[in-house]
Amino acid sequence: MKQASPIPTASGGLPLLGHIVPLLRAPLGFLARLPEDGDLVRVRFGPLSALVVCDPALLDHVLRDDRTFDKGGALYDRSREFFGNGLGTCPHGDHRRQRRLLQPAFHPNRLCAYVPAVTARITETIGSWQDGEVLDVVAVMQELTARITIDTMFSTTPSPDVLNQALGDLNTLLADVTVRTVTPPALDRLPTPRNRRYQQARTRLPRTLHHLVTERRAAGVDHGDLLSMMLTARDPDSGSAEQMLADDEIVDQIVSFFGAGTETAASTLAWALHLLGAHPEIEKRLQAEVDSVLAGRPATHADLPRLELTGRIITETLRLWSPAWFFTRMCTADTRLGQYAVPSGTTILYSQYLLHRQADLYPDPERFDPDRWAPDHPSPPRREAFIPFGGGARKCIANRFATSTTVLALATIAARWRLRPLPGTHVRPAVAAVIRPGGLRMRAVARSATGTGAGPRSVEGDGVELTARG
Ligand code: HEM
């Protein structure tokens, strides 16, 4: 075998501290510069170190070999504190069994069945907006996507107070988890208001979600959704009638799905609306598409292939502002990655932001250009260079569900409203477990008031597609 090449260290590190200062000061800029140093680059944070994969082919190898490059290390130890051993955080040894059990909830037939509930929730949300109202876009989208996750996956209707508390707790946890992976655990025990809030959220969120499980078990109705699947699962190998998942395991899964599904989809929609606000020419084309495809009625599953530009806008938003912007793996055996030798115990880091902004993979990478995804584009992006949903066996289980939900939401909003940027507002990426458009407030202007579009009346439609499940 060829001799392994030495792994370059990222430039700009300091003795003892390593790269902790640029990482904490400007993490996105720091990541985006790493490919200049090599295709696999070592970074150091004080005593910790990780290898960052900067090349799509090497990353493909990492994502496909999920036994050698397993979930583990500081990020997952911290994430398991509140996601438990759910699908997104469990190690390879538990993963296949869990994924087999939960995958049917994302079968194409199920996705089609979720659409009426999704459309109903979107229509209800946008129906509550007032012409000229200023929206806190991220908060509105978070509530929308949280409700969609709960309506479709768990078929329950928590009160607004319960939902808001769950969302608040989720935000507290997600805001802290990334920082906690690089700070010493002793700091978590200090009685600061921030630590107290974190601890409270960590115990309260599972408790809130536990109620969902208890209520549904008591009701005993099979809704054919994710929660029903978990409540009725039996181990096919043992042939036993014993329930496969204990209530605590089900709560871990619910926290995982609620955590993974709410913030990511909400940020994608918020970024898309922000980008459209800044690109009125693309917004006009979007309006033309939704007016022609939907013609004033609610979107159905069958419309999705014809909402072609809407889909490309979501894809390009996911390229520029993948809400999930980095993940790690732990190397479980000595191995080779391309020309490099990687010892067991090494932390590997991959980043959507880093890969999606490389000029050799995406010409003019900072430009919002949905047409780079057009089917007849002469140089389409490389498959393995587009990883908003990760890849391999750990690829997002809900990638199709998330794509169709965000496309339906964007189309439904665009049919009825224009969201205008507020003059003088400065939108900046707010970086935590997901990247959100920080400070994004927009004015909702009814399209009927601008003299275009099918207008509010017709979007309410004839109700055929609006029957909520549950
Ligand atoms: C635009 C929206 C979304 C994005 C960008 C996104 C992104 C991702 C990514 C990148 C991963 C892989 C993480 C890794 O490599 O370690 C992942 C996994 C996962 N996502 Fe999503 N996600 C989205 C929406 C959702 C939704 C709506 C749900 C649930 C309803 C969900 C549930 C999950 C779960 C359970 C996993 C773990 C899968 C496994 O390990 O087998 N995601 N997601």
Tab-separated table of N, CA and C and ligand atoms in Angstrom, residues 71 76 87-88 95 99 257 260-261 264-265 268 318 323-324 327 329 350 352 388-390 393-398 401-402, ligand 1:
chain	number	residue	atom	x	y	z
A	71	LYS	N	-21.193	7.629	14.880
A	71	LYS	CA	-21.572	8.771	15.720
A	71	LYS	C	-20.953	8.544	17.092
A	76	TYR	N	-21.847	14.184	20.310
A	76	TYR	CA	-22.931	13.226	20.548
A	76	TYR	C	-23.125	12.940	22.026
A	87	LEU	N	-32.771	8.003	17.183
A	87	LEU	CA	-32.237	7.628	15.869
A	87	LEU	C	-31.038	8.478	15.442
A	88	GLY	N	-31.108	9.796	15.680
A	88	GLY	CA	-30.047	10.688	15.196
A	88	GLY	C	-28.763	10.602	15.987
A	95	HIS	N	-28.286	1.408	15.323
A	95	HIS	CA	-28.938	2.228	14.308
A	95	HIS	C	-29.850	1.453	13.366
A	99	ARG	N	-33.698	2.280	12.644
A	99	ARG	CA	-34.073	2.875	11.352
A	99	ARG	C	-35.127	2.001	10.658
A	257	PHE	N	-36.966	13.607	16.918
A	257	PHE	CA	-37.684	14.033	15.712
A	257	PHE	C	-38.156	15.479	15.846
A	260	ALA	N	-34.933	17.519	15.511
A	260	ALA	CA	-34.326	17.505	14.178
A	260	ALA	C	-35.244	18.128	13.137
A	261	GLY	N	-36.568	18.049	13.366
A	261	GLY	CA	-37.494	18.444	12.314
A	261	GLY	C	-37.980	19.874	12.368
A	264	THR	N	-34.762	22.922	11.661
A	264	THR	CA	-34.149	22.812	10.346
A	264	THR	C	-35.104	23.323	9.258
A	265	ALA	N	-36.333	22.811	9.281
A	265	ALA	CA	-37.290	23.203	8.237
A	265	ALA	C	-37.662	24.679	8.396
A	268	THR	N	-34.888	26.844	7.013
A	268	THR	CA	-34.864	26.776	5.547
A	268	THR	C	-35.907	27.732	4.967
A	318	LEU	N	-31.053	25.603	0.468
A	318	LEU	CA	-30.353	24.586	1.266
A	318	LEU	C	-28.859	24.558	0.963
A	323	PRO	N	-29.406	24.613	7.096
A	323	PRO	CA	-29.566	24.917	8.518
A	323	PRO	C	-28.635	24.061	9.375
A	324	ALA	N	-28.484	22.782	8.984
A	324	ALA	CA	-27.558	21.904	9.688
A	324	ALA	C	-26.201	22.141	9.045
A	327	PHE	N	-21.404	18.451	11.323
A	327	PHE	CA	-21.620	17.258	12.144
A	327	PHE	C	-20.267	16.589	12.365
A	329	ARG	N	-18.068	12.760	13.375
A	329	ARG	CA	-18.044	11.313	13.475
A	329	ARG	C	-16.826	10.942	14.319
A	350	TYR	N	-17.490	17.219	9.399
A	350	TYR	CA	-17.859	17.618	8.037
A	350	TYR	C	-18.843	18.772	8.124
A	352	GLN	N	-21.632	21.265	5.882
A	352	GLN	CA	-22.403	21.641	4.699
A	352	GLN	C	-21.940	23.012	4.221
A	388	PRO	N	-27.133	18.712	2.081
A	388	PRO	CA	-27.924	19.346	3.141
A	388	PRO	C	-28.522	18.336	4.095
A	389	PHE	N	-28.744	17.100	3.596
A	389	PHE	CA	-29.337	16.061	4.439
A	389	PHE	C	-28.314	15.002	4.832
A	390	GLY	N	-27.016	15.298	4.720
A	390	GLY	CA	-25.993	14.305	5.012
A	390	GLY	C	-25.965	13.249	3.920
A	393	ALA	N	-26.004	5.775	5.309
A	393	ALA	CA	-27.084	5.191	6.124
A	393	ALA	C	-27.654	6.190	7.130
A	394	ARG	N	-26.880	7.228	7.472
A	394	ARG	CA	-27.365	8.208	8.447
A	394	ARG	C	-27.976	9.432	7.784
A	395	LYS	N	-28.224	9.339	6.483
A	395	LYS	CA	-28.872	10.465	5.799
A	395	LYS	C	-30.219	10.749	6.449
A	396	CYS	N	-30.607	12.023	6.462
A	396	CYS	CA	-31.858	12.432	7.088
A	396	CYS	C	-33.004	11.512	6.667
A	397	ILE	N	-33.650	10.904	7.640
A	397	ILE	CA	-34.748	9.973	7.340
A	397	ILE	C	-35.934	10.722	6.727
A	398	ALA	N	-35.977	12.041	6.995
A	398	ALA	CA	-37.151	12.832	6.584
A	398	ALA	C	-36.841	13.726	5.398
A	401	PHE	N	-39.755	14.233	3.065
A	401	PHE	CA	-40.832	14.905	3.801
A	401	PHE	C	-40.486	16.392	3.984
A	402	ALA	N	-39.223	16.664	4.379
A	402	ALA	CA	-38.806	18.055	4.617
A	402	ALA	C	-38.840	18.844	3.314
B	1	HEM	C1	-34.793	21.127	5.739
B	1	HEM	C2	-34.945	20.334	6.763
B	1	HEM	C3	-33.932	19.338	7.267
B	1	HEM	C4	-32.568	19.298	7.119
B	1	HEM	C5	-31.686	20.277	6.347
B	1	HEM	C6	-32.094	18.111	7.808
B	1	HEM	C7	-30.763	17.710	7.850
B	1	HEM	C8	-30.333	16.527	8.410
B	1	HEM	C9	-28.980	16.042	8.349
B	1	HEM	C10	-27.801	16.770	7.705
B	1	HEM	C11	-28.944	14.823	8.955
B	1	HEM	C12	-27.722	13.904	9.068
B	1	HEM	C13	-26.874	14.257	10.265
B	1	HEM	C14	-25.530	13.573	10.299
B	1	HEM	O1	-24.907	13.327	9.252
B	1	HEM	O2	-25.048	13.298	11.401
B	1	HEM	C15	-30.278	14.544	9.443
B	1	HEM	C16	-30.644	13.411	10.120
B	1	HEM	C17	-31.890	13.240	10.663
B	1	HEM	N1	-32.995	14.034	10.485
B	1	HEM	FE1	-33.127	15.690	9.321
B	1	HEM	N2	-33.160	17.470	8.366
B	1	HEM	C18	-34.297	18.188	8.065
B	1	HEM	C19	-35.592	17.877	8.443
B	1	HEM	C20	-35.944	16.837	9.242
B	1	HEM	C21	-37.292	16.545	9.670
B	1	HEM	C22	-38.532	17.350	9.241
B	1	HEM	C23	-37.216	15.474	10.511
B	1	HEM	C24	-38.305	14.742	11.239
B	1	HEM	C25	-39.577	14.860	11.032
B	1	HEM	C26	-35.815	15.071	10.564
B	1	HEM	C27	-35.335	14.000	11.280
B	1	HEM	C28	-34.037	13.522	11.198
B	1	HEM	C29	-33.577	12.325	11.897
B	1	HEM	C30	-34.411	11.460	12.840
B	1	HEM	C31	-32.234	12.143	11.551
B	1	HEM	C32	-31.307	10.999	11.976
B	1	HEM	C33	-31.282	9.956	10.873
B	1	HEM	C34	-30.392	8.752	11.167
B	1	HEM	O3	-29.337	8.888	11.821
B	1	HEM	O4	-30.749	7.645	10.703
B	1	HEM	N3	-35.079	15.923	9.778
B	1	HEM	N4	-31.112	15.594	9.082
